[in-house]
Tab-separated table of C-alpha atoms in Angstrom:
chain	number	residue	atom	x	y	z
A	1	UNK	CA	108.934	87.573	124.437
A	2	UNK	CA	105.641	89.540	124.731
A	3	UNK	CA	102.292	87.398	123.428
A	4	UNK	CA	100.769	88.816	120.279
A	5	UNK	CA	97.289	88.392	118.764
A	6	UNK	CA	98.900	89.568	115.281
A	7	UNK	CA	100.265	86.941	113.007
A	8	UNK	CA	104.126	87.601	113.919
A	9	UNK	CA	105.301	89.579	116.534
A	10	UNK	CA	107.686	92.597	115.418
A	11	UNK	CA	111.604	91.786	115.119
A	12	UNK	CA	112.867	91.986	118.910
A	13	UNK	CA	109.529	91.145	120.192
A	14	UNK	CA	108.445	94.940	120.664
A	15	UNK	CA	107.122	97.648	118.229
A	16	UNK	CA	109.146	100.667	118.875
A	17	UNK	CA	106.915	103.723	119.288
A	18	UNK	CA	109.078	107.486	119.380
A	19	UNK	CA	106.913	109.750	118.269
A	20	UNK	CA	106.922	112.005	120.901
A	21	UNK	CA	103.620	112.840	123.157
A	22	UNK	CA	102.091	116.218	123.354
A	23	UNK	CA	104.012	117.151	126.295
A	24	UNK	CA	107.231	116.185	124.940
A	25	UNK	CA	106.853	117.580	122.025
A	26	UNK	CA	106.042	120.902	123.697
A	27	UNK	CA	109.047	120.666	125.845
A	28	UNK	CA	111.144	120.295	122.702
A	29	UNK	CA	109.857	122.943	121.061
A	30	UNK	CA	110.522	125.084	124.306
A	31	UNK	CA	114.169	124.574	123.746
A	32	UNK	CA	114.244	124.732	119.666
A	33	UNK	CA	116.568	127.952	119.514
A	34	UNK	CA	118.768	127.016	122.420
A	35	UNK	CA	120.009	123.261	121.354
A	36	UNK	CA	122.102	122.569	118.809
A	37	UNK	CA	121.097	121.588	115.440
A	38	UNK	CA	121.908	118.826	112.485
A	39	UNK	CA	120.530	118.901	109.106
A	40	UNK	CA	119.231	115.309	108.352
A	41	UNK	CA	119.256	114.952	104.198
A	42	UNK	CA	116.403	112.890	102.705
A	43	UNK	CA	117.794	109.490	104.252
A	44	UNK	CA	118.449	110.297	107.373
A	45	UNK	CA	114.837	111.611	107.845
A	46	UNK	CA	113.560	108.509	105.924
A	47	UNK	CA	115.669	106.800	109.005
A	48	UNK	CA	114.475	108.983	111.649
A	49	UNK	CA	110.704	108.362	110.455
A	50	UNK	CA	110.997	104.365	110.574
A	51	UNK	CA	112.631	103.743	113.600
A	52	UNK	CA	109.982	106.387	115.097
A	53	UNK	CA	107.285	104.697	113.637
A	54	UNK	CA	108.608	100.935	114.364
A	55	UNK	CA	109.607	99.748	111.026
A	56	UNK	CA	113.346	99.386	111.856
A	57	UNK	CA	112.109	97.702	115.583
A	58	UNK	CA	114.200	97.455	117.605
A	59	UNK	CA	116.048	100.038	116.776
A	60	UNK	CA	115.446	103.133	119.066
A	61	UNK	CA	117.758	105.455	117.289
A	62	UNK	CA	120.773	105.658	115.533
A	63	UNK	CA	123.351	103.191	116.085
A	64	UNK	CA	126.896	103.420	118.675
A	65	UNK	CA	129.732	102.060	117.478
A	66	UNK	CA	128.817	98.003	119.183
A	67	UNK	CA	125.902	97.508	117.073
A	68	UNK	CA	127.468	99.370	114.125
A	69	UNK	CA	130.674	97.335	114.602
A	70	UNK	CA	128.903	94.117	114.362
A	71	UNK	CA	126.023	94.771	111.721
A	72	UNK	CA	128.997	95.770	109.146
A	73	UNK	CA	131.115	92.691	110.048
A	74	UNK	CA	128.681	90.311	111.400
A	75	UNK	CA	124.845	91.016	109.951
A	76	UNK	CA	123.746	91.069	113.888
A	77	UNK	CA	122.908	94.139	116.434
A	78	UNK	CA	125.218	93.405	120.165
A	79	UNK	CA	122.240	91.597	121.249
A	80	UNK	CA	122.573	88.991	118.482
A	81	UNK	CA	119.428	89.811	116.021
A	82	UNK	CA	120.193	89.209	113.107
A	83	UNK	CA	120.238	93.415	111.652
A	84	UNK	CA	121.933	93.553	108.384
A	85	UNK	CA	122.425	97.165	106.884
A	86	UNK	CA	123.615	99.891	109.535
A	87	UNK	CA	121.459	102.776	110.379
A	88	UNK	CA	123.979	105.651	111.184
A	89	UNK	CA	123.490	109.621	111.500
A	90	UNK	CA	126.965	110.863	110.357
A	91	UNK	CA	128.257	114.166	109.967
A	92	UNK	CA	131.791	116.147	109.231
A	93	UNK	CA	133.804	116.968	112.479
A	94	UNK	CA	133.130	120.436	112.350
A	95	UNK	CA	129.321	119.743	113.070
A	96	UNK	CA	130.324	117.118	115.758
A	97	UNK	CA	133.017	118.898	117.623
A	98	UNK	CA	130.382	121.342	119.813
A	99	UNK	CA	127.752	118.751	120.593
A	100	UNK	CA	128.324	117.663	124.056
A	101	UNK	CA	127.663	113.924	124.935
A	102	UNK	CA	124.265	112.877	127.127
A	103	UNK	CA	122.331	115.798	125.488
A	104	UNK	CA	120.149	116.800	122.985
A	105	UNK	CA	120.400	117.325	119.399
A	106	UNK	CA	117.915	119.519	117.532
A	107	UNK	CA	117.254	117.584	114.319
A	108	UNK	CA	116.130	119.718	111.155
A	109	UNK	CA	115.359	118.297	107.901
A	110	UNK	CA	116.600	119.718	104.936
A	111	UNK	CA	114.518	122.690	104.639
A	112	UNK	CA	115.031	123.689	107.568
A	113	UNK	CA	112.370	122.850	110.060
A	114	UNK	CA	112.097	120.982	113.190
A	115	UNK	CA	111.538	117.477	112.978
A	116	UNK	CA	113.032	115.642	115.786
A	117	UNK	CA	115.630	115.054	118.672
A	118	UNK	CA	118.496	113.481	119.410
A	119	UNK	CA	119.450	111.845	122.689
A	120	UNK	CA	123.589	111.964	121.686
A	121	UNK	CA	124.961	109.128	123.768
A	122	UNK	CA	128.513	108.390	121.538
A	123	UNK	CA	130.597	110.154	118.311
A	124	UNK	CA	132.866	107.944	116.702
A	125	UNK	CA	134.668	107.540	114.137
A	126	UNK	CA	134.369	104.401	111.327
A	127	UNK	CA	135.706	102.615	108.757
A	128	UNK	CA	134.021	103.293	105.419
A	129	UNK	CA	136.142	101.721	102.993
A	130	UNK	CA	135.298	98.427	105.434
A	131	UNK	CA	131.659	99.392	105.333
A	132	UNK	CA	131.304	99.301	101.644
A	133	UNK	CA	132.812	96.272	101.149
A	134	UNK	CA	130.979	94.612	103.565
A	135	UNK	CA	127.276	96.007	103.187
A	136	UNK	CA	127.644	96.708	99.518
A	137	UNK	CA	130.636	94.319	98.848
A	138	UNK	CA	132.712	96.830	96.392
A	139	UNK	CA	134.795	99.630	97.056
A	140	UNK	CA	133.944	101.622	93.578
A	141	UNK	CA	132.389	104.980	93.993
A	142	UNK	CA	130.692	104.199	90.597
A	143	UNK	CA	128.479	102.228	93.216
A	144	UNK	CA	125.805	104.773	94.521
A	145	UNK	CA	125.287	102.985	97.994
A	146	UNK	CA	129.129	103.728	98.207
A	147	UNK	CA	129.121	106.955	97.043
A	148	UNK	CA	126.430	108.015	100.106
A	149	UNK	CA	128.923	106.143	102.425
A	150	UNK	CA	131.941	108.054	101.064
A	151	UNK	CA	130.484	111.452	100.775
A	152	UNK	CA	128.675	111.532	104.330
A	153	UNK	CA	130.927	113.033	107.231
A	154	UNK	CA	133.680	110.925	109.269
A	155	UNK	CA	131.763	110.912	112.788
A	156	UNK	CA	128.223	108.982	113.652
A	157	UNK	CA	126.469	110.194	115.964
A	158	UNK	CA	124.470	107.892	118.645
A	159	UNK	CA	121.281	107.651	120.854
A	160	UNK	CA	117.985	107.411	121.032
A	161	UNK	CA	115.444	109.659	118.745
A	162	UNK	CA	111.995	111.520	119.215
A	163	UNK	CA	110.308	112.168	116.039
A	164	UNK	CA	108.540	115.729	117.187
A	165	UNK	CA	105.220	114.554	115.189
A	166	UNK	CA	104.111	112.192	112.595
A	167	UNK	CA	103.307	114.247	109.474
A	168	UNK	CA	100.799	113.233	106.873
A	169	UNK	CA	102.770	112.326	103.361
A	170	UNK	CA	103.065	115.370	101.067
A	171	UNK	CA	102.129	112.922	98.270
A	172	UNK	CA	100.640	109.931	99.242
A	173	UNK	CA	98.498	110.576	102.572
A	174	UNK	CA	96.325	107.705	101.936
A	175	UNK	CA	98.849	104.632	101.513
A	176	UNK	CA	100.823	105.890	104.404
A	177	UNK	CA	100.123	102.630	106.601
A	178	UNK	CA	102.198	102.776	109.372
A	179	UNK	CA	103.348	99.494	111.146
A	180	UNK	CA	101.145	99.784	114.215
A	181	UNK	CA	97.736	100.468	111.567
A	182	UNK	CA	98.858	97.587	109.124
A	183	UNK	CA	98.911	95.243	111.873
A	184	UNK	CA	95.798	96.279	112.725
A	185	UNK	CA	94.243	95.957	109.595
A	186	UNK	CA	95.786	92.429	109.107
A	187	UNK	CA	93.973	91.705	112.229
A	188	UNK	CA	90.542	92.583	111.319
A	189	UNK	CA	90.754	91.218	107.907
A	190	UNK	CA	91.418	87.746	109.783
A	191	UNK	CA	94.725	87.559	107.659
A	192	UNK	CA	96.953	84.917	109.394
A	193	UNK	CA	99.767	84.900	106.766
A	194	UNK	CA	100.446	87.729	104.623
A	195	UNK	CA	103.220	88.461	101.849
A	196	UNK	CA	105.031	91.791	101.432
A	197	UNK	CA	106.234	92.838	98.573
A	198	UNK	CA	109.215	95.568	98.031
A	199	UNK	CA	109.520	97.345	95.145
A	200	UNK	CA	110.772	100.853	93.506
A	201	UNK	CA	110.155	99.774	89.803
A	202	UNK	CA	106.601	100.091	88.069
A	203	UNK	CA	104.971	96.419	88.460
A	204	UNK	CA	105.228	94.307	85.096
A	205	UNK	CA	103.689	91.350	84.062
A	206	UNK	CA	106.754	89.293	85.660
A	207	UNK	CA	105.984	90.859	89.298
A	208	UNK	CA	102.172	90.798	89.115
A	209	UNK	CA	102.679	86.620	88.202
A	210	UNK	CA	104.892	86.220	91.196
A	211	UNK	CA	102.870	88.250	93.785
A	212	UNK	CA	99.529	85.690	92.248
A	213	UNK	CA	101.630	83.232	92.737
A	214	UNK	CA	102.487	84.107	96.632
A	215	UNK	CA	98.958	84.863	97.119
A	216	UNK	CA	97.906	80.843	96.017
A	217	UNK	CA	99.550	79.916	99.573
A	218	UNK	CA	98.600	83.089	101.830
A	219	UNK	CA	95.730	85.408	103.100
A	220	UNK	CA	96.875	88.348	102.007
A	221	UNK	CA	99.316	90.560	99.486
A	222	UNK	CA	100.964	93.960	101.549
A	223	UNK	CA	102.209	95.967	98.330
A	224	UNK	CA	104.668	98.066	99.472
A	225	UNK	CA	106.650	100.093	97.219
A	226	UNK	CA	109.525	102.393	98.596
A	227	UNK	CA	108.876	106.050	98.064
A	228	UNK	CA	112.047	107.540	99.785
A	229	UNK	CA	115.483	108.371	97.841
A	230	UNK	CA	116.198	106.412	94.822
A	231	UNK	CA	118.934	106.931	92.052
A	232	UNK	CA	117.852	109.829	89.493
A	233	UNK	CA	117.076	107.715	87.075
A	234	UNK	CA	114.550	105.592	88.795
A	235	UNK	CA	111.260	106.251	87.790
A	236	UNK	CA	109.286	108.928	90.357
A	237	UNK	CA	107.129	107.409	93.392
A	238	UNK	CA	104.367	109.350	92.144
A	239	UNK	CA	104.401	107.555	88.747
A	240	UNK	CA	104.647	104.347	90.216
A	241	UNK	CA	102.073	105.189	92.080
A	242	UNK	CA	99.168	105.421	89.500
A	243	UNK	CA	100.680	102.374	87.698
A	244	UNK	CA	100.307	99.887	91.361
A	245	UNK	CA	96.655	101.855	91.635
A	246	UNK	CA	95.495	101.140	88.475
A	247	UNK	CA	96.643	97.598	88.964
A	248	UNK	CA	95.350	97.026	92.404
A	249	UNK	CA	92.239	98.358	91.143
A	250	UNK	CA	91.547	95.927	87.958
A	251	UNK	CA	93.867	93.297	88.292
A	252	UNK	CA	94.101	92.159	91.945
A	253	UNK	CA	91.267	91.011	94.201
A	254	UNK	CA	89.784	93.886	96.260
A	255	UNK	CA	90.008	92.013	99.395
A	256	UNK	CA	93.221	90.129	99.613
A	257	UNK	CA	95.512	93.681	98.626
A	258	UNK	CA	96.351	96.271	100.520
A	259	UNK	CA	98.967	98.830	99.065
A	260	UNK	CA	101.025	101.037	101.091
A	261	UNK	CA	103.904	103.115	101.340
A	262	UNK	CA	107.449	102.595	102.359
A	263	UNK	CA	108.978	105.514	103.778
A	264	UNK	CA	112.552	104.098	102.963
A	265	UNK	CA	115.300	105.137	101.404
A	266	UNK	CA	116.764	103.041	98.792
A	267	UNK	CA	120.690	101.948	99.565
A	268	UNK	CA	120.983	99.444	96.397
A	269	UNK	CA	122.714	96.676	99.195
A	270	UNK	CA	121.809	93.732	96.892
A	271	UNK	CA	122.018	90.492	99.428
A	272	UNK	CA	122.647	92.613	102.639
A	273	UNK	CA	119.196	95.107	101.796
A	274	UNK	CA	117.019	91.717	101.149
A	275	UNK	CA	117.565	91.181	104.930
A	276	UNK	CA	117.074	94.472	105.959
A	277	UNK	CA	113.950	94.940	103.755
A	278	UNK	CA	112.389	91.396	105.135
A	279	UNK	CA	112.771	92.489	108.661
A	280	UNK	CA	111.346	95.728	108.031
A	281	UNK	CA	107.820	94.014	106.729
A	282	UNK	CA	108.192	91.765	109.376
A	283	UNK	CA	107.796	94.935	111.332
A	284	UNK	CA	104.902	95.844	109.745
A	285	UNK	CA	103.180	92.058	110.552
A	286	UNK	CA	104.738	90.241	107.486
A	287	UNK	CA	104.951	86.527	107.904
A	288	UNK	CA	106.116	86.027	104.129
A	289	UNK	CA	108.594	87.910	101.805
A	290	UNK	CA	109.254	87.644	98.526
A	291	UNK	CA	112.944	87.621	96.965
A	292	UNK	CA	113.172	87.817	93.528
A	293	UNK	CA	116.129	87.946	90.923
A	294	UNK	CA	118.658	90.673	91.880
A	295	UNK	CA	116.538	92.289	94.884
A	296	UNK	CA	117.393	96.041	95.697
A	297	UNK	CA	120.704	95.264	92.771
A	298	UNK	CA	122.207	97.821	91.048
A	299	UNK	CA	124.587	97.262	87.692
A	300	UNK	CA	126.363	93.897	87.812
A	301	UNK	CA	127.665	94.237	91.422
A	302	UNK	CA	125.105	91.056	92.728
A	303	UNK	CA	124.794	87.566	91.578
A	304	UNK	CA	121.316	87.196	90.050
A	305	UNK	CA	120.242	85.337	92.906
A	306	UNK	CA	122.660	86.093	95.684
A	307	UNK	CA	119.782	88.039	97.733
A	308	UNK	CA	118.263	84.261	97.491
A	309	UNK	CA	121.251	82.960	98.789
A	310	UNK	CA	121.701	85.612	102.061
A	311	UNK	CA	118.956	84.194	103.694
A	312	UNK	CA	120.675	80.439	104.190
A	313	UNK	CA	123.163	82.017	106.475
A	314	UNK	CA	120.355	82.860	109.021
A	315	UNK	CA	118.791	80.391	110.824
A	316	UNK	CA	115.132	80.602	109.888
A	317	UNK	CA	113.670	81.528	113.252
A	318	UNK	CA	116.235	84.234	114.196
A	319	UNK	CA	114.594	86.051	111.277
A	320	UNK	CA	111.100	84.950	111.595
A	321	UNK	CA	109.856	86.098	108.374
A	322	UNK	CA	109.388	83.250	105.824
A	323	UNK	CA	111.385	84.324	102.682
A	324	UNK	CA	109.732	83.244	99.209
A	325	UNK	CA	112.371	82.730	96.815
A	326	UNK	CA	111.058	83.762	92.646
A	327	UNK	CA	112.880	82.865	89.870
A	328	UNK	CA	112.983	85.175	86.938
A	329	UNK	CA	109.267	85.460	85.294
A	330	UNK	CA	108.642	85.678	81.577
A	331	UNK	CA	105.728	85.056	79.132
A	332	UNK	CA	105.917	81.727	77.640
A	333	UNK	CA	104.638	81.326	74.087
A	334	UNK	CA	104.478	77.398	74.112
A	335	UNK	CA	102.344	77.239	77.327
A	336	UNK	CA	100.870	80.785	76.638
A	337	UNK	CA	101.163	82.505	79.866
A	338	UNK	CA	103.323	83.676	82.527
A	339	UNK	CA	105.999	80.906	83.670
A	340	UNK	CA	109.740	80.812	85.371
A	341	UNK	CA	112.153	78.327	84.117
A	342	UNK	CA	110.999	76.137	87.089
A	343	UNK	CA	107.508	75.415	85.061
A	344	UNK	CA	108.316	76.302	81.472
A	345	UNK	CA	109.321	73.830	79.128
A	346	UNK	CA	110.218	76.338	76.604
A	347	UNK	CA	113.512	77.464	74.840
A	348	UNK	CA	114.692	80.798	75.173
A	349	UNK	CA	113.209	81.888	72.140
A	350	UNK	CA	109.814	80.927	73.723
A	351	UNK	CA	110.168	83.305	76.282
A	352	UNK	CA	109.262	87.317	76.350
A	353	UNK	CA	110.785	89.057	78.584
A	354	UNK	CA	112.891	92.876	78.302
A	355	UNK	CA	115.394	94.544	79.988
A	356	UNK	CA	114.857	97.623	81.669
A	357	UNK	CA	116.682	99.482	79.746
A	358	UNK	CA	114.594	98.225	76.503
A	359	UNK	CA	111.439	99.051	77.973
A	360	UNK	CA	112.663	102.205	78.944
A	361	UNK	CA	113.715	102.962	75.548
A	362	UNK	CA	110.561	102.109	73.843
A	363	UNK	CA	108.110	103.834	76.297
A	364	UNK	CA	110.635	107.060	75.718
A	365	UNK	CA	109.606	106.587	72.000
A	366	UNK	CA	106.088	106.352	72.811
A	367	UNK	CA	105.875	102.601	71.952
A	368	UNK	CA	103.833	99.976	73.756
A	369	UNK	CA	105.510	97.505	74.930
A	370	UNK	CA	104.035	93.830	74.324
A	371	UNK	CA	100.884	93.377	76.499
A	372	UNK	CA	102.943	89.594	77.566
A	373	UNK	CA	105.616	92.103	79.465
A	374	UNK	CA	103.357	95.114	80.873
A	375	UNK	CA	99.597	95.399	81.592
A	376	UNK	CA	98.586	98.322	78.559
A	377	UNK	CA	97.097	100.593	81.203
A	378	UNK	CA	100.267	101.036	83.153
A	379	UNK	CA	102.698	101.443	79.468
A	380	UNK	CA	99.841	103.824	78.715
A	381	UNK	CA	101.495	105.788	82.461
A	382	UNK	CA	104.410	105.389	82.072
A	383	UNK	CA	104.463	106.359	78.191
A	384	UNK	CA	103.434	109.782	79.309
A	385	UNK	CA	105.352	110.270	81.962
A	386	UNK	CA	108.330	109.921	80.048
A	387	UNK	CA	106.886	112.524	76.986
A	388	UNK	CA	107.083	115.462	79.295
């Protein structure tokens, strides 16, 4: 494995580059109205963007049927890294039937446009009643993880990618930190051990305590909020947004925070997405994670703590990213501040802390909730977002 002066080297020991030079990219555009063409929908170009950019190293495109075969049954790739969620480009037969093995694929996003290529190596079929009960571990449509799997097309498609060109976000062209320029900044800040942080929820009292408390043992916080697909009634990226700003800017040190976008698409994997989501900051120079209660959950389909749990069935230096396991946080009103049962002494009475859905409910009515459960200036956000 390749020496690195960052603080962890990427999973696989290489950062995958495929974004595609200047004269590639020309010689791909040469041929735009002569190959064949796919429609990626939001997730797939989420997935075509990371593995371009490094983030799902050492992935080099979409998975054949090995890897997919043995990240569904076995959390590993062929090679034996531990690779947890599968990264597939699948569409109906009548899209697959044409496209003729060791070619390319024109790759269009939704509206329309060129945005990358497609070395097609393999089309198979799969399994997906066996892949949601392994990576999501129910078989209930209800489930939206399941619902992608069951309403995407029978065939994957296989090979190696080119992302054309790396575009600047449409929102957010400021926090998008790729994995090669966060490991650079990590350098020059002298950060030796840094925690990332996943999110797609506004940050309450209850995260900001447990991202202080990771920041007691290491250099530096990477605040990394996913901005791709997420369930409809997840609150926007752009309104999580200006709540993480306006708590980076007054709450957090100025030097030991950096916030930045995750391209990703949420899958709602429970367990299985903890993985995937550790190894993806460990692509982006990550030596810590934190794993709180019900990571990347949905409903009641995960134990509170079973993404906790995931991580003891990997040996600790296949992964190489040190996972920090949170309990629950609350506001305790016998010690009078921010606590998990771990510290507290206090009854449940003693403790503040609200569902989602409550909170949700009250900032709908325009109420505050109590400054113990959410910093005033990010209620004051969220309150009216949800008034228009």
């Amino acid at each position: 494995m390749p020496e690195h002066k960052d603080a962890i080297a990427p999973h696989g020991g290489t950062l995958i580059h495929r974004i595609a030079s200047e004269a590639q990219r020309q010689e791909f555009l040469a041929q735009a109205e002569t190959l064949p063409r796919v429609t990626l929908d939001a997730r797939a170009v989420s997935d075509l963007e990371l593995i371009a950019i490094g983030g799902f190293s050492p992935l080099t495109g979409f998975m054949d049927q090995s890897d997919y075969n043995q990240v569904v049954n076995h959390m590993h790739l062929e090679n034996g890294l531990p690779w947890s969620v599968p990264i597939t480009l699948s569409v109906t037969e009548a899209v697959a039937d044409p496209l003729k093995l060791d070619s390319l694929v024109r790759l269009d996003n939704p509206e329309g446009e060129f945005i990358g290529v497609l070395e097609l190596t393999q089309k198979y079929t799969y399994d997906k009643q066996n892949e949601a009960l392994q990576v999501y571990r129910t078989q209930e449509d209800q489930h939206p993880g399941v619902k992608v799997v069951y309403d995407q097309g029978n065939i994957n498609l296989a090979g190696g990618i080119w992302l054309l060109e790396r575009q600047a976000h449409p929102l957010f062209p400021n926090y998008q930190i790729d994995p090669a320029q966060s490991r650079a900044l990590f350098r020059e800040k002298g950060w030796k051990t840094i925690v990332g942080f996943q999110t797609r929820n506004p940050i309450h009292r209850a995260h900001e305590y447990i991202q202080k408390c990771a920041l007691e043992i290491v250099d530096g916080l990477f605040l990394h909020p996913l901005v791709g697909a997420t369930k409809s009634d997840d609150i926007p990226a752009d309104v999580r947004m200006r709540c993480y700003e306006v708590l980076m800017d007054q709450y957090f040190p100025q030097n030991r925070a950096i916030l930045a976008i995750n391209p990703a698409a949420m899958r709602y994997a429970g367990p299985r997405e903890a993985i995937f989501h550790a190894l993806v900051r460990k692509n982006y120079g990550c030596t810590h994670f934190i794993v709180g209660r019900d990571h990347a959950g949905v409903g009641d389909y995960y134990g509170t703590y079973d993404a906790q749990h995931i991580f003891d069935e990997f040996e600790p230096s296949a992964l190489g990213i040190t996972p920090l396991k949170f309990e629950h946080a609350f506001y305790c009103t016998r010690t009078e501040g921010m606590a998990t049962a771990k510290t507290s002494p206090s009854s449940p009475e003693e403790r503040i802390h609200l569902s989602g859905t409550k909170v949700r409910e009250m900032l709908r009515r325009g109420e505050m909730p109590p400054p113990q459960f959410s910093r005033p200036e990010v209620a004051a956000i969220l309150i009216e977002a949800m008034s228009q």
